Short mmCIF file of C-alpha atoms in Angstrom, two decimals:
data_model
loop_
_atom_site.label_atom_id
_atom_site.label_comp_id
_atom_site.label_asym_id
_atom_site.label_seq_id
_atom_site.Cartn_x
_atom_site.Cartn_y
_atom_site.Cartn_z
CA MET M 3 -28.47 14.57 82.80
CA SER M 4 -31.34 15.62 80.95
CA ALA M 5 -30.83 19.04 78.28
CA ALA M 6 -33.90 20.15 80.23
CA TYR M 7 -32.84 20.20 83.08
CA ASP M 8 -33.01 23.61 85.20
CA PHE M 9 -30.47 24.85 87.01
CA ALA M 10 -32.32 28.12 88.71
CA HIS M 11 -34.56 25.60 90.09
CA SER M 12 -33.08 22.43 90.60
CA PRO M 13 -33.23 19.71 93.69
CA ALA M 14 -29.37 21.25 93.96
CA THR M 15 -29.99 25.18 94.71
CA GLU M 16 -32.47 24.92 96.44
CA PHE M 17 -30.25 22.42 99.15
CA MET M 18 -27.99 25.03 98.94
CA SER M 19 -30.65 27.81 100.43
CA ARG M 20 -30.78 25.13 103.26
CA PRO M 21 -28.92 25.97 106.36
CA GLN M 22 -25.65 23.44 106.60
CA HIS M 23 -26.07 21.31 109.75
CA LEU M 24 -24.27 19.43 110.85
CA LEU M 25 -25.10 15.49 111.10
CA ILE M 26 -25.23 13.51 114.17
CA ASP M 27 -26.21 10.78 115.39
CA GLY M 28 -29.13 10.89 112.47
CA ARG M 29 -30.24 14.28 112.80
CA ARG M 30 -29.46 17.64 111.49
CA VAL M 31 -28.40 20.42 114.39
CA PRO M 32 -26.94 23.48 114.29
CA ALA M 33 -23.30 23.21 115.39
CA SER M 34 -23.03 23.68 119.01
CA SER M 35 -21.20 27.54 118.43
CA GLY M 36 -24.12 28.70 116.51
CA ARG M 37 -21.16 30.22 114.04
CA THR M 38 -20.86 29.09 110.00
CA PHE M 39 -18.61 29.74 107.15
CA LYS M 40 -19.79 30.69 103.23
CA SER M 41 -19.43 28.13 101.05
CA LEU M 42 -18.59 29.29 97.56
CA ASN M 43 -18.75 28.89 93.86
CA PRO M 44 -15.02 28.12 92.81
CA ALA M 45 -16.09 29.29 89.21
CA THR M 46 -17.78 33.06 90.42
CA GLY M 47 -15.98 33.13 93.68
CA GLN M 48 -19.56 33.80 95.23
CA VAL M 49 -21.37 32.62 98.71
CA ILE M 50 -24.10 29.28 97.88
CA ALA M 51 -24.07 27.75 101.25
CA ILE M 52 -23.87 29.10 105.43
CA VAL M 53 -22.67 25.73 106.45
CA ALA M 54 -22.16 25.20 110.55
CA GLU M 55 -18.41 25.39 111.94
CA GLY M 56 -18.47 22.90 113.92
CA ASN M 57 -15.72 22.41 117.07
CA GLU M 58 -14.18 19.89 120.11
CA ALA M 59 -17.55 20.12 121.39
CA ASP M 60 -20.16 18.84 117.86
CA VAL M 61 -16.93 15.73 117.41
CA ASP M 62 -17.26 14.23 121.07
CA HIS M 63 -21.20 14.77 120.34
CA ALA M 64 -20.66 12.73 116.68
CA VAL M 65 -17.56 10.57 117.97
CA ALA M 66 -19.99 8.82 121.15
CA ALA M 67 -23.18 9.50 118.88
CA ALA M 68 -20.64 6.36 116.78
CA ARG M 69 -20.20 4.65 120.14
CA ARG M 70 -23.54 3.68 120.61
CA ALA M 71 -23.97 3.16 117.12
CA PHE M 72 -21.45 0.24 117.31
CA GLU M 73 -22.01 -0.99 120.14
CA GLY M 74 -25.64 -1.30 119.53
CA PRO M 75 -27.59 -1.68 116.63
CA TRP M 76 -24.69 -1.46 113.50
CA ARG M 77 -22.20 -4.05 115.25
CA THR M 78 -25.33 -6.31 115.91
CA MET M 79 -27.17 -6.40 112.80
CA ARG M 80 -26.89 -9.36 110.03
CA ALA M 81 -24.28 -9.03 107.63
CA SER M 82 -26.13 -8.78 104.80
CA GLU M 83 -28.87 -6.67 105.76
CA ARG M 84 -26.44 -4.02 106.12
CA GLY M 85 -25.29 -5.13 101.90
CA GLN M 86 -29.37 -4.68 101.48
CA ILE M 87 -29.50 -1.29 103.03
CA LEU M 88 -25.92 0.17 101.70
CA LEU M 89 -27.98 -1.08 98.59
CA ARG M 90 -31.22 0.92 98.67
CA TRP M 91 -28.66 3.99 99.99
CA ALA M 92 -26.35 3.44 96.09
CA ASP M 93 -30.54 2.94 93.90
CA LEU M 94 -30.77 6.47 95.90
CA LEU M 95 -27.73 7.75 94.68
CA LYS M 96 -28.92 6.71 90.82
CA ALA M 97 -31.69 8.30 92.02
CA HIS M 98 -31.25 12.15 93.04
CA ALA M 99 -28.14 11.09 89.92
CA GLU M 100 -28.36 14.82 88.60
CA GLU M 101 -29.17 16.67 92.56
CA ILE M 102 -25.88 14.95 93.73
CA ILE M 103 -23.26 15.85 90.34
CA GLU M 104 -24.92 19.59 90.60
CA LEU M 105 -24.95 20.16 93.53
CA GLU M 106 -20.68 18.70 93.58
CA SER M 107 -19.91 20.50 90.05
CA ILE M 108 -20.79 24.08 91.90
CA ASP M 109 -19.36 22.84 95.22
CA ALA M 110 -16.04 22.17 93.97
CA GLY M 111 -16.01 24.08 90.59
CA LYS M 112 -15.72 20.61 88.65
CA PRO M 113 -17.03 20.66 85.36
CA ILE M 114 -20.37 18.36 85.03
CA ALA M 115 -19.89 16.93 82.40
CA ALA M 116 -16.80 15.32 83.68
CA THR M 117 -18.53 14.72 87.55
CA SER M 118 -21.52 12.95 85.79
CA ARG M 119 -19.20 10.40 83.03
CA GLN M 120 -16.62 9.71 86.53
CA ASP M 121 -16.65 11.09 89.87
CA PHE M 122 -20.22 10.25 90.46
CA PRO M 123 -20.47 6.30 88.53
CA ALA M 124 -17.46 5.53 90.34
CA ALA M 125 -18.85 6.53 93.70
CA VAL M 126 -21.14 4.24 93.05
CA ASP M 127 -19.84 1.27 91.94
CA THR M 128 -17.16 2.16 95.06
CA LEU M 129 -20.83 1.65 97.12
CA ILE M 130 -22.18 -1.13 95.16
CA TYR M 131 -18.83 -3.09 94.98
CA TYR M 132 -18.42 -3.23 98.88
CA ALA M 133 -22.02 -3.72 99.49
CA GLY M 134 -21.40 -6.96 97.60
CA TRP M 135 -18.80 -8.14 100.54
CA ALA M 136 -20.80 -6.74 103.95
CA ASP M 137 -21.07 -10.56 103.93
CA LYS M 138 -18.47 -12.10 102.55
CA ILE M 139 -15.53 -11.31 105.11
CA SER M 140 -14.20 -14.07 106.64
CA GLY M 141 -11.71 -15.68 108.61
CA ASP M 142 -9.92 -19.04 107.96
CA VAL M 143 -9.28 -22.45 110.16
CA VAL M 144 -6.07 -22.59 110.17
CA PRO M 145 -4.93 -26.62 111.67
CA VAL M 146 -2.65 -26.47 114.72
CA ARG M 147 -3.13 -29.74 116.18
CA ASP M 148 -5.56 -32.06 116.38
CA ASP M 149 -7.13 -31.39 119.82
CA ALA M 150 -8.17 -27.91 119.21
CA LEU M 151 -10.02 -25.96 117.19
CA THR M 152 -8.08 -22.74 116.08
CA TYR M 153 -10.91 -19.86 113.45
CA THR M 154 -9.19 -16.40 112.66
CA VAL M 155 -12.36 -13.46 112.66
CA ARG M 156 -12.45 -10.59 110.52
CA GLU M 157 -13.48 -8.03 113.41
CA PRO M 158 -14.91 -4.08 112.22
CA VAL M 159 -12.55 -1.63 113.91
CA GLY M 160 -14.40 0.28 115.33
CA VAL M 161 -15.61 4.41 115.16
CA VAL M 162 -13.96 5.61 112.34
CA ALA M 163 -12.09 9.52 111.04
CA ALA M 164 -13.14 10.09 107.51
CA ILE M 165 -11.13 13.06 106.88
CA VAL M 166 -11.38 13.74 103.12
CA PRO M 167 -10.55 16.21 100.29
CA TRP M 168 -11.94 18.92 98.18
CA ASN M 169 -10.41 17.93 94.55
CA PHE M 170 -12.90 15.05 94.66
CA PRO M 171 -15.28 14.95 97.56
CA LEU M 172 -17.61 12.45 96.40
CA MET M 173 -15.64 9.75 94.52
CA ILE M 174 -13.28 9.63 98.30
CA GLY M 175 -15.26 9.82 100.17
CA MET M 176 -17.16 6.85 99.77
CA TRP M 177 -13.30 5.41 98.87
CA LYS M 178 -13.66 5.76 102.44
CA LEU M 179 -17.64 5.35 103.45
CA ALA M 180 -18.45 1.84 101.74
CA PRO M 181 -15.44 -0.47 102.68
CA ALA M 182 -16.01 0.92 106.44
CA LEU M 183 -19.79 0.24 106.67
CA ALA M 184 -19.33 -3.00 104.11
CA CYS M 185 -17.26 -4.52 107.43
CA GLY M 186 -18.94 -3.21 110.24
CA CYS M 187 -17.35 0.03 111.47
CA THR M 188 -19.00 3.32 112.79
CA ILE M 189 -18.00 6.96 110.62
CA VAL M 190 -17.45 10.29 111.55
CA MET M 191 -16.91 12.14 108.22
CA LYS M 192 -15.11 15.84 108.37
CA PRO M 193 -15.44 16.96 104.85
CA ALA M 194 -12.91 19.53 103.45
CA GLU M 195 -14.08 22.77 104.65
CA LEU M 196 -13.94 24.54 100.84
CA THR M 197 -16.20 21.16 99.69
CA SER M 198 -19.20 19.86 102.45
CA LEU M 199 -21.97 20.29 100.39
CA SER M 200 -21.75 16.76 99.09
CA ALA M 201 -21.60 14.23 102.19
CA LEU M 202 -23.95 16.56 104.19
CA ARG M 203 -26.65 15.27 100.88
CA ILE M 204 -25.38 11.63 100.81
CA ALA M 205 -25.20 11.65 104.81
CA GLU M 206 -29.87 12.85 104.14
CA LEU M 207 -29.63 9.90 101.54
CA ALA M 208 -28.29 7.02 103.85
CA LEU M 209 -30.37 7.99 107.11
CA GLU M 210 -33.35 7.55 104.42
CA ALA M 211 -32.14 4.01 103.46
CA GLY M 212 -32.18 2.77 106.57
CA LEU M 213 -28.99 3.67 107.59
CA PRO M 214 -29.77 3.51 111.94
CA ALA M 215 -28.15 7.07 113.56
CA GLY M 216 -25.05 7.68 114.36
CA VAL M 217 -23.77 4.95 112.14
CA PHE M 218 -23.09 7.88 109.87
CA ASN M 219 -21.92 10.98 111.25
CA VAL M 220 -20.79 14.33 108.96
CA VAL M 221 -19.27 17.45 111.12
CA THR M 222 -18.19 19.89 109.10
CA GLY M 223 -14.90 23.06 109.71
CA PRO M 224 -11.76 23.80 109.90
CA GLY M 225 -9.36 20.94 109.91
CA ARG M 226 -7.14 22.76 112.37
CA VAL M 227 -9.81 22.01 115.20
CA VAL M 228 -12.14 19.13 113.71
CA GLY M 229 -9.68 17.47 112.09
CA ASP M 230 -7.14 17.70 115.03
CA ALA M 231 -9.90 16.90 117.19
CA LEU M 232 -10.82 13.90 115.31
CA VAL M 233 -7.10 12.11 115.34
CA ASN M 234 -6.40 13.77 118.91
CA HIS M 235 -10.27 12.16 120.53
CA PRO M 236 -9.83 8.65 122.39
CA ASP M 237 -12.57 7.26 121.14
CA VAL M 238 -11.66 7.17 117.39
CA ASP M 239 -10.47 3.98 116.64
CA LYS M 240 -8.77 4.35 113.48
CA VAL M 241 -7.92 7.62 110.72
CA THR M 242 -8.30 6.99 107.12
CA PHE M 243 -8.00 10.70 105.07
CA THR M 244 -6.75 11.57 101.89
CA GLY M 245 -4.74 15.75 101.89
CA SER M 246 -1.08 16.59 102.21
CA PRO M 247 1.85 14.88 103.10
CA GLY M 248 2.52 17.61 105.71
CA VAL M 249 -0.56 17.04 107.36
CA GLY M 250 -0.53 13.23 106.82
CA ARG M 251 2.87 13.65 109.25
CA GLY M 252 0.71 14.95 111.90
CA ILE M 253 -1.87 13.17 111.83
CA MET M 254 0.36 9.96 112.58
CA LYS M 255 1.80 12.23 114.87
CA GLY M 256 -1.85 12.82 117.09
CA ALA M 257 -3.26 9.00 116.02
CA ALA M 258 -0.41 8.47 118.73
CA SER M 259 -2.08 9.21 121.64
CA ASN M 260 -4.37 5.90 121.55
CA PHE M 261 -2.70 4.16 118.81
CA LYS M 262 -4.86 4.51 116.17
CA ARG M 263 -4.44 2.07 112.86
CA ILE M 264 -3.68 5.28 110.16
CA SER M 265 -4.19 4.70 106.31
CA LEU M 266 -3.01 7.64 104.40
CA GLU M 267 -3.23 9.00 100.83
CA LEU M 268 -1.12 11.82 100.58
CA GLY M 269 0.56 13.88 97.64
CA GLY M 270 2.17 13.60 94.57
CA LYS M 271 4.28 13.74 91.27
CA SER M 272 4.37 11.03 88.89
CA ALA M 273 6.13 10.84 85.73
CA ASN M 274 4.68 9.89 82.47
CA VAL M 275 7.70 9.18 80.77
CA ILE M 276 7.51 8.33 76.64
CA PHE M 277 10.02 7.09 75.17
CA ASP M 278 10.16 7.51 71.68
CA ASP M 279 8.78 4.42 69.98
CA ALA M 280 5.61 5.23 70.80
CA ASP M 281 2.82 6.37 69.90
CA LEU M 282 3.21 10.00 69.87
CA GLU M 283 0.35 11.49 69.42
CA ALA M 284 -1.72 9.05 71.19
CA ALA M 285 0.71 9.65 74.22
CA SER M 286 0.43 13.31 73.76
CA LYS M 287 -3.26 12.95 74.18
CA ALA M 288 -3.11 10.49 77.36
CA ALA M 289 -0.18 13.12 79.21
CA ALA M 290 -2.08 16.41 78.34
CA SER M 291 -5.66 14.53 79.95
CA GLY M 292 -2.62 13.00 82.96
CA ILE M 293 -2.70 16.26 83.67
CA PHE M 294 -5.27 19.19 83.18
CA PHE M 295 -8.00 16.24 83.90
CA ASN M 296 -10.01 18.68 86.63
CA ALA M 297 -7.50 21.14 86.52
CA GLY M 298 -4.45 19.51 87.66
CA GLN M 299 -5.75 19.26 90.96
CA VAL M 300 -4.97 15.24 90.74
CA CYS M 301 -2.33 13.26 93.28
CA SER M 302 -1.23 10.55 90.94
CA ALA M 303 -1.60 13.96 88.24
CA GLY M 304 1.25 12.93 84.99
CA SER M 305 2.39 16.83 86.28
CA ARG M 306 6.10 15.45 85.11
CA VAL M 307 6.37 14.18 81.44
CA LEU M 308 9.51 12.56 80.66
CA VAL M 309 10.25 12.45 77.36
CA GLN M 310 12.77 10.84 74.93
CA GLU M 311 15.93 13.31 73.45
CA LYS M 312 14.49 12.01 69.94
CA ALA M 313 10.92 12.54 70.08
CA TYR M 314 10.86 15.77 73.13
CA ASP M 315 10.32 19.00 70.04
CA GLU M 316 6.97 16.81 68.75
CA VAL M 317 5.59 16.37 72.15
CA VAL M 318 6.26 19.86 74.44
CA GLU M 319 5.06 21.16 70.22
CA ARG M 320 1.81 18.14 70.81
CA LEU M 321 0.92 19.63 74.53
CA ALA M 322 1.43 22.52 73.29
CA ALA M 323 -0.77 22.80 70.61
CA ARG M 324 -3.60 21.05 72.54
CA ALA M 325 -3.11 23.25 76.21
CA LYS M 326 -4.97 25.65 74.12
CA SER M 327 -7.48 24.29 72.44
CA LEU M 328 -9.84 23.00 75.81
CA ARG M 329 -12.08 24.86 76.61
CA ILE M 330 -12.43 26.69 79.61
CA GLY M 331 -15.60 28.20 81.33
CA ASP M 332 -18.69 27.23 83.23
CA PRO M 333 -18.27 24.06 85.05
CA LEU M 334 -22.18 23.96 84.65
CA ASP M 335 -21.77 24.17 80.56
CA ARG M 336 -21.54 20.79 79.49
CA LYS M 337 -18.55 21.42 76.50
CA THR M 338 -16.40 22.96 79.23
CA VAL M 339 -13.07 20.92 79.64
CA LEU M 340 -11.31 22.57 82.39
CA GLY M 341 -12.91 24.33 85.17
CA PRO M 342 -11.12 26.58 88.14
CA VAL M 343 -9.15 25.38 90.85
CA ILE M 344 -10.70 25.47 94.14
CA SER M 345 -10.45 28.57 95.99
CA GLU M 346 -7.96 32.33 96.03
CA LYS M 347 -5.51 30.61 97.79
CA GLN M 348 -5.20 27.65 95.46
CA MET M 349 -5.20 29.97 92.55
CA LYS M 350 -2.66 32.39 93.91
CA SER M 351 -0.14 29.02 94.32
CA VAL M 352 -0.09 27.77 91.41
CA LEU M 353 0.56 30.97 89.55
CA ASP M 354 2.98 31.77 91.94
CA TYR M 355 4.26 28.08 90.93
CA VAL M 356 4.64 29.16 87.11
CA ASP M 357 7.16 31.86 88.31
CA ILE M 358 8.79 30.21 89.95
CA GLY M 359 9.30 27.84 86.86
CA ARG M 360 10.34 30.49 84.91
CA LYS M 361 13.14 32.33 87.42
CA GLU M 362 14.41 28.70 87.77
CA GLY M 363 14.46 29.31 83.74
CA ALA M 364 12.35 26.80 81.95
CA THR M 365 10.62 27.98 78.94
CA LEU M 366 7.41 28.99 79.46
CA VAL M 367 5.68 27.53 76.09
CA THR M 368 1.69 28.57 76.46
CA GLY M 369 -0.60 29.26 79.75
CA GLY M 370 0.12 29.85 83.75
CA GLU M 371 -2.02 32.98 83.64
CA LYS M 372 -5.77 34.01 85.11
CA VAL M 373 -8.97 33.76 83.08
CA GLY M 374 -11.03 36.47 83.21
CA ASP M 375 -12.00 37.91 85.19
CA ARG M 376 -14.21 36.27 88.46
CA GLY M 377 -13.47 32.39 89.34
CA TYR M 378 -9.84 31.06 90.07
CA PHE M 379 -9.75 29.84 86.69
CA ILE M 380 -6.23 29.21 84.94
CA SER M 381 -4.57 28.90 81.85
CA PRO M 382 -3.49 25.27 81.06
CA ALA M 383 0.38 25.84 81.13
CA VAL M 384 3.75 24.00 79.56
CA PHE M 385 7.29 24.48 80.18
CA ALA M 386 9.60 23.21 78.30
CA ASN M 387 13.28 22.37 78.58
CA VAL M 388 12.75 21.65 82.83
CA ALA M 389 15.52 20.17 84.57
CA HIS M 390 15.31 16.96 87.10
CA GLU M 391 16.71 19.45 90.14
CA MET M 392 13.98 21.74 89.96
CA ARG M 393 11.06 22.42 91.61
CA ILE M 394 8.29 22.90 89.47
CA SER M 395 10.28 19.42 88.94
CA GLN M 396 10.48 17.91 92.37
CA GLU M 397 7.31 19.77 94.09
CA GLU M 398 3.49 19.25 94.11
CA ILE M 399 1.52 22.03 92.63
CA PHE M 400 -1.75 20.73 92.68
CA GLY M 401 -2.69 23.20 89.39
CA PRO M 402 -3.17 22.38 85.97
CA VAL M 403 0.90 23.20 85.22
CA VAL M 404 2.71 20.29 83.45
CA SER M 405 7.07 20.59 83.90
CA VAL M 406 8.53 17.98 80.84
CA ILE M 407 11.50 17.06 80.49
CA LYS M 408 14.01 15.04 78.81
CA PHE M 409 16.16 11.89 79.18
CA LYS M 410 18.70 9.55 77.86
CA ASP M 411 17.38 6.67 77.82
CA GLU M 412 16.28 4.10 79.98
CA ALA M 413 18.76 3.96 83.19
CA ASP M 414 18.07 7.63 82.52
CA ALA M 415 14.23 7.32 82.34
CA LEU M 416 14.10 5.16 85.86
CA ARG M 417 16.63 8.08 87.39
CA ILE M 418 14.25 10.40 87.07
CA ALA M 419 11.33 8.79 87.27
CA ASN M 420 12.66 7.84 90.58
CA GLY M 421 13.68 11.23 91.71
CA THR M 422 11.35 12.55 94.03
CA ALA M 423 9.73 11.91 97.60
CA TYR M 424 6.38 10.56 96.17
CA SER M 425 6.03 7.24 95.22
CA LEU M 426 1.53 7.30 93.95
CA ALA M 427 2.03 6.88 90.31
CA ALA M 428 3.94 6.19 87.12
CA GLY M 429 2.64 6.33 83.54
CA VAL M 430 4.83 4.26 80.19
CA TRP M 431 4.73 4.71 77.35
CA SER M 432 6.88 2.32 74.00
CA ARG M 433 6.18 0.02 72.03
CA ASP M 434 8.77 -2.47 73.28
CA ILE M 435 7.22 -4.66 76.17
CA GLY M 436 10.24 -5.48 77.00
CA LYS M 437 10.80 -1.71 77.81
CA LEU M 438 6.89 -1.41 79.42
CA GLN M 439 7.98 -4.19 81.99
CA ARG M 440 11.39 -3.52 82.69
CA PHE M 441 9.94 0.41 83.52
CA ALA M 442 7.13 -1.06 85.91
CA LYS M 443 9.57 -3.74 87.90
CA ARG M 444 11.77 -0.52 88.93
CA ALA M 445 9.32 2.40 89.03
CA ARG M 446 8.10 3.00 92.79
CA ALA M 447 4.72 3.09 92.70
CA GLY M 448 1.70 2.24 93.92
CA THR M 449 -0.30 1.86 90.23
CA VAL M 450 2.37 2.24 86.65
CA TRP M 451 0.50 2.31 83.57
CA MET M 452 1.35 0.71 80.72
CA ASN M 453 0.12 2.66 76.89
CA THR M 454 -2.33 4.09 78.67
CA TYR M 455 -2.52 6.62 81.77
CA GLY M 456 -5.12 7.23 84.92
CA TYR M 457 -7.53 5.15 85.36
CA THR M 458 -8.91 3.28 88.61
CA ASP M 459 -10.96 1.03 89.74
CA VAL M 460 -12.51 0.01 93.09
CA ARG M 461 -11.03 -2.96 92.72
CA LEU M 462 -7.95 -2.21 92.51
CA PRO M 463 -5.01 -1.48 95.08
CA TRP M 464 -4.97 1.94 95.43
CA GLY M 465 -2.00 4.12 97.50
CA GLY M 466 1.45 4.77 97.38
CA GLU M 467 5.04 5.78 100.02
CA ARG M 468 7.01 8.10 100.73
CA ASP M 469 5.42 11.14 100.78
CA SER M 470 2.72 9.02 99.39
CA GLY M 471 1.62 7.82 102.23
CA LEU M 472 1.08 4.39 103.23
CA GLY M 473 -1.13 1.96 103.41
CA ARG M 474 -3.65 0.66 100.70
CA GLU M 475 -7.37 1.94 99.22
CA HIS M 476 -10.23 -0.06 97.16
CA GLY M 477 -10.06 -4.23 96.57
CA THR M 478 -10.09 -6.02 98.97
CA ALA M 479 -7.09 -3.92 100.96
CA ALA M 480 -9.78 -1.86 102.41
CA LEU M 481 -11.32 -4.51 104.12
CA ASP M 482 -8.23 -4.59 105.71
CA ASN M 483 -8.04 -1.10 106.73
CA PHE M 484 -11.67 -1.33 108.22
CA THR M 485 -11.15 -4.95 109.98
CA GLU M 486 -8.60 -6.45 112.97
CA PRO M 487 -8.04 -9.96 113.54
CA LYS M 488 -8.88 -11.74 115.66
CA ALA M 489 -7.60 -15.55 116.73
CA VAL M 490 -9.80 -18.66 118.56
CA TRP M 491 -8.34 -21.21 120.42
CA MET M 492 -10.76 -24.01 121.04
CA ASN M 493 -9.81 -26.93 123.30
CA LEU M 494 -11.60 -30.41 121.79
CA ALA M 495 -9.77 -32.02 124.29
CA VAL M 496 -12.05 -32.03 127.20
#
């Protein structure tokens, strides 16, 4: 990001000043109802854009466009050509990096330094990675018998509904877009109502890169209307969703109407376990980052820090010191570490949990207060003396609130770590490699970090079980999400 970048007269602010219409069949069009909604800057509470409010009719038009594109130019295109289009799209994203990063920062309240360091590069990396897969998705020859040629092929699922959350709209959006497109699927995306802007902008750039009309459509609007219409639509073949377990359960019910395939990445209440023989400085630093990054609005946030008895007081002290040192402020300031939570509703929910923690008998060591007179900023909160059974230990808060829980030994740590409805991720800190391996083997988590916390890479599978969802994103697992295997049997005894 250039030091001389002019935020007041930037391409991002110019883009936000335009009417944010839907993108259907290669064109930006108003919602069929003519209705719109306001998009707010979480740092100020001010209106930054007017966005089209789609409805069932708009979903019908978008799905029809996606179906035509799937049966026509996209499915029949050479796989290598699809990959080249995705690579051109990646080049355009990089050429517009400053604009997209600023847009994401303003729309989602994300500190621009973190967005430029993590979110944007990860989105581009995902697109390039799956562009490379486009012409490498193959089947197998299976020698069943001598008088037959028997083999498998992997074909695209079809029309995909991609429902994207507000915490990482650009990055998680690309986690769904890139593999689906590489596999030859077409997409109708519903971005979160709170963060619709980056999806609309990158969709424009996809068209510029040569993506045929109808391959990638964006319908903005409320989940209870647009999301429900996609989930229940008879011509949608698959739903990929990231969000809450409650909505995930509703998607499972809706998908039963035509037995849609689904993949769900849902909530988390991840345990970050620190044994007393760990490097406590490194563990405490990573634990703070693991919960306070993106204001705690991360599915895999280490919101439960489990500390062995001898190290407990020291870790609490270190976490509180780090929480107090974090710079809270304008997301467009590159020195800002902690931005706002996404909305007034989310701020109230987080502050309610702080009150719940106090009432349950936990000790609020620091933070947990609204900061400033505008926007949705919350000071990072550290709770000590948290019992495993408390609500702040069991329920996903999705804000900058950490519960520090004491444990006795390995068995106790494992009992507490596995003792929630979630299973997305876990971390463990120790100098004893045997202890690390035993924990990793027994932890109910889709990802286990050892002596680190929070890293992800598109080349590794990502997801969980139980209330953390089903299926995996990333790596080759994502290719399975968007393809169907077909067996072919050719009689040679003719």
